Amino acid sequence: MQVLYTASALAGGDGRDGHVRTSDGTLDLDLAIPKEMGGVGGAANPEQLFAAGYAACFHSALRLVARRAKADVTGSVVEAQVGIGPNGSGGFGLTVALVVDLPAVERAAAEQLVAQAHQVCPYSNATRGNVEVSLTVREAV
């Protein structure tokens, strides 16, 4: 694979109760363990960062496949829900639920676009076979 871009970030402090920053300084955040995991909360955590990255990347992949299909993605939104819990082997694992709004696209076509985006998105390709990822097209309201 020809690498087009490399992101670099440093984590320090006490890991989940620490600090992260990118090498270019555009991301510079304190981290805290969520209350649900016994921490104090009140700051970002790795699952939120992963969810934000996955949602943005998947939305970009969705827009790419929609453009190829000449589909209208006006008002489209991708929500990534990242869960963490014990994996049964002494470690932890993640789950991801991607919920997609495509209000200007008929449901069957929207589901097809989401499935195609799942094949294109680098996050989807990286997690495939390692992380349970569910795909849902939210009903238009």
Short mmCIF file of C-alpha atoms in Angstrom, two decimals:
data_model
loop_
_atom_site.label_atom_id
_atom_site.label_comp_id
_atom_site.label_asym_id
_atom_site.label_seq_id
_atom_site.Cartn_x
_atom_site.Cartn_y
_atom_site.Cartn_z
CA MET A 1 0.00 0.00 0.00
CA GLN A 2 1.26 3.48 -0.84
CA VAL A 3 0.80 5.61 2.29
CA LEU A 4 -0.73 8.99 1.43
CA TYR A 5 -0.77 10.46 4.94
CA THR A 6 0.39 9.46 8.40
CA ALA A 7 -1.18 10.86 11.57
CA SER A 8 0.86 10.90 14.75
CA ALA A 9 -0.37 11.33 18.31
CA LEU A 10 1.28 11.08 21.72
CA ALA A 11 -0.41 9.77 24.85
CA GLY A 12 1.00 10.45 28.29
CA GLY A 13 0.08 10.75 31.91
CA ASP A 14 -1.85 7.78 33.27
CA GLY A 15 -3.16 6.45 29.95
CA ARG A 16 -6.94 6.73 30.14
CA ASP A 17 -6.51 9.41 32.83
CA GLY A 18 -3.86 11.22 30.85
CA HIS A 19 -3.44 13.49 27.90
CA VAL A 20 -3.25 13.10 24.12
CA ARG A 21 -2.06 15.46 21.44
CA THR A 22 -1.31 15.18 17.79
CA SER A 23 2.14 16.02 16.51
CA ASP A 24 0.78 19.11 14.74
CA GLY A 25 -1.14 20.28 17.83
CA THR A 26 -4.57 20.34 16.20
CA LEU A 27 -5.85 17.84 18.78
CA ASP A 28 -4.78 18.42 22.38
CA LEU A 29 -7.05 16.81 24.98
CA ASP A 30 -7.13 15.64 28.56
CA LEU A 31 -8.50 12.14 29.01
CA ALA A 32 -10.58 10.65 31.81
CA ILE A 33 -12.04 7.24 32.49
CA PRO A 34 -15.84 7.39 32.01
CA LYS A 35 -17.97 7.21 35.17
CA GLU A 36 -19.52 3.99 33.78
CA MET A 37 -16.06 2.38 34.03
CA GLY A 38 -15.32 3.66 37.54
CA GLY A 39 -13.65 6.95 36.60
CA VAL A 40 -14.56 10.55 37.23
CA GLY A 41 -15.53 11.33 33.62
CA GLY A 42 -15.64 14.92 32.50
CA ALA A 43 -13.04 14.60 29.74
CA ALA A 44 -12.60 12.77 26.46
CA ASN A 45 -11.83 9.06 26.31
CA PRO A 46 -10.37 6.75 23.65
CA GLU A 47 -13.78 5.34 22.69
CA GLN A 48 -15.09 8.83 21.94
CA LEU A 49 -12.04 9.57 19.82
CA PHE A 50 -12.46 6.29 17.95
CA ALA A 51 -16.19 6.98 17.46
CA ALA A 52 -15.50 10.46 16.09
CA GLY A 53 -12.84 9.18 13.70
CA TYR A 54 -14.95 6.25 12.50
CA ALA A 55 -18.04 8.43 11.98
CA ALA A 56 -16.11 11.01 9.96
CA CYS A 57 -14.28 8.39 7.90
CA PHE A 58 -17.43 6.37 7.20
CA HIS A 59 -19.33 9.52 6.21
CA SER A 60 -16.56 10.36 3.75
CA ALA A 61 -16.71 6.83 2.28
CA LEU A 62 -20.50 7.09 2.09
CA ARG A 63 -20.29 10.39 0.20
CA LEU A 64 -17.78 8.82 -2.20
CA VAL A 65 -19.97 5.83 -3.09
CA ALA A 66 -23.07 8.06 -3.24
CA ARG A 67 -21.33 10.43 -5.65
CA ARG A 68 -20.41 7.47 -7.87
CA ALA A 69 -24.05 6.33 -7.78
CA LYS A 70 -25.29 9.89 -8.36
CA ALA A 71 -27.30 9.67 -5.12
CA ASP A 72 -28.36 12.77 -3.18
CA VAL A 73 -26.65 12.80 0.24
CA THR A 74 -28.11 16.14 1.32
CA GLY A 75 -28.60 16.07 5.09
CA SER A 76 -26.70 12.81 5.55
CA VAL A 77 -25.24 12.07 8.98
CA VAL A 78 -23.30 9.13 10.41
CA GLU A 79 -23.37 8.32 14.13
CA ALA A 80 -20.77 5.87 15.45
CA GLN A 81 -21.52 4.26 18.81
CA VAL A 82 -18.44 2.56 20.26
CA GLY A 83 -18.85 0.18 23.19
CA ILE A 84 -16.13 -1.35 25.35
CA GLY A 85 -16.30 -4.32 27.67
CA PRO A 86 -14.54 -7.45 28.88
CA ASN A 87 -13.78 -9.91 26.08
CA GLY A 88 -13.91 -13.04 28.25
CA SER A 89 -10.18 -13.68 27.87
CA GLY A 90 -8.87 -11.25 30.46
CA GLY A 91 -8.78 -8.27 28.10
CA PHE A 92 -11.24 -5.84 26.60
CA GLY A 93 -12.98 -5.61 23.26
CA LEU A 94 -14.94 -3.07 21.28
CA THR A 95 -18.24 -3.04 19.45
CA VAL A 96 -19.34 -0.47 16.89
CA ALA A 97 -22.81 0.48 15.74
CA LEU A 98 -22.96 2.78 12.73
CA VAL A 99 -26.30 4.55 12.38
CA VAL A 100 -26.75 6.42 9.11
CA ASP A 101 -29.27 9.07 8.13
CA LEU A 102 -29.78 9.46 4.37
CA PRO A 103 -33.03 11.45 4.25
CA ALA A 104 -32.95 12.10 0.49
CA VAL A 105 -32.43 8.43 -0.49
CA GLU A 106 -35.03 5.65 -0.66
CA ARG A 107 -34.42 3.05 2.06
CA ALA A 108 -33.31 0.11 -0.14
CA ALA A 109 -30.88 2.33 -2.05
CA ALA A 110 -29.63 3.83 1.23
CA GLU A 111 -28.92 0.37 2.65
CA GLN A 112 -27.00 -0.51 -0.51
CA LEU A 113 -24.91 2.68 -0.28
CA VAL A 114 -24.15 2.00 3.39
CA ALA A 115 -23.05 -1.56 2.56
CA GLN A 116 -20.80 -0.23 -0.22
CA ALA A 117 -19.32 2.42 2.09
CA HIS A 118 -18.54 -0.34 4.60
CA GLN A 119 -16.33 -1.98 1.93
CA VAL A 120 -14.55 1.32 1.13
CA CYS A 121 -14.04 2.90 4.58
CA PRO A 122 -10.52 2.37 6.01
CA TYR A 123 -11.92 2.03 9.56
CA SER A 124 -14.33 -0.67 8.39
CA ASN A 125 -11.52 -2.46 6.60
CA ALA A 126 -9.28 -2.23 9.68
CA THR A 127 -11.93 -3.56 12.07
CA ARG A 128 -13.38 -6.27 9.81
CA GLY A 129 -12.99 -9.65 11.50
CA ASN A 130 -11.79 -8.03 14.75
CA VAL A 131 -14.65 -5.82 15.93
CA GLU A 132 -18.38 -6.46 15.69
CA VAL A 133 -19.76 -3.64 13.50
CA SER A 134 -23.49 -3.25 12.90
CA LEU A 135 -24.91 -1.04 10.16
CA THR A 136 -28.31 0.63 10.45
CA VAL A 137 -30.08 3.07 8.16
CA ARG A 138 -32.25 5.18 10.43
CA GLU A 139 -35.85 5.64 9.35
CA ALA A 140 -36.57 9.10 7.97
CA VAL A 141 -38.72 11.16 10.31
#
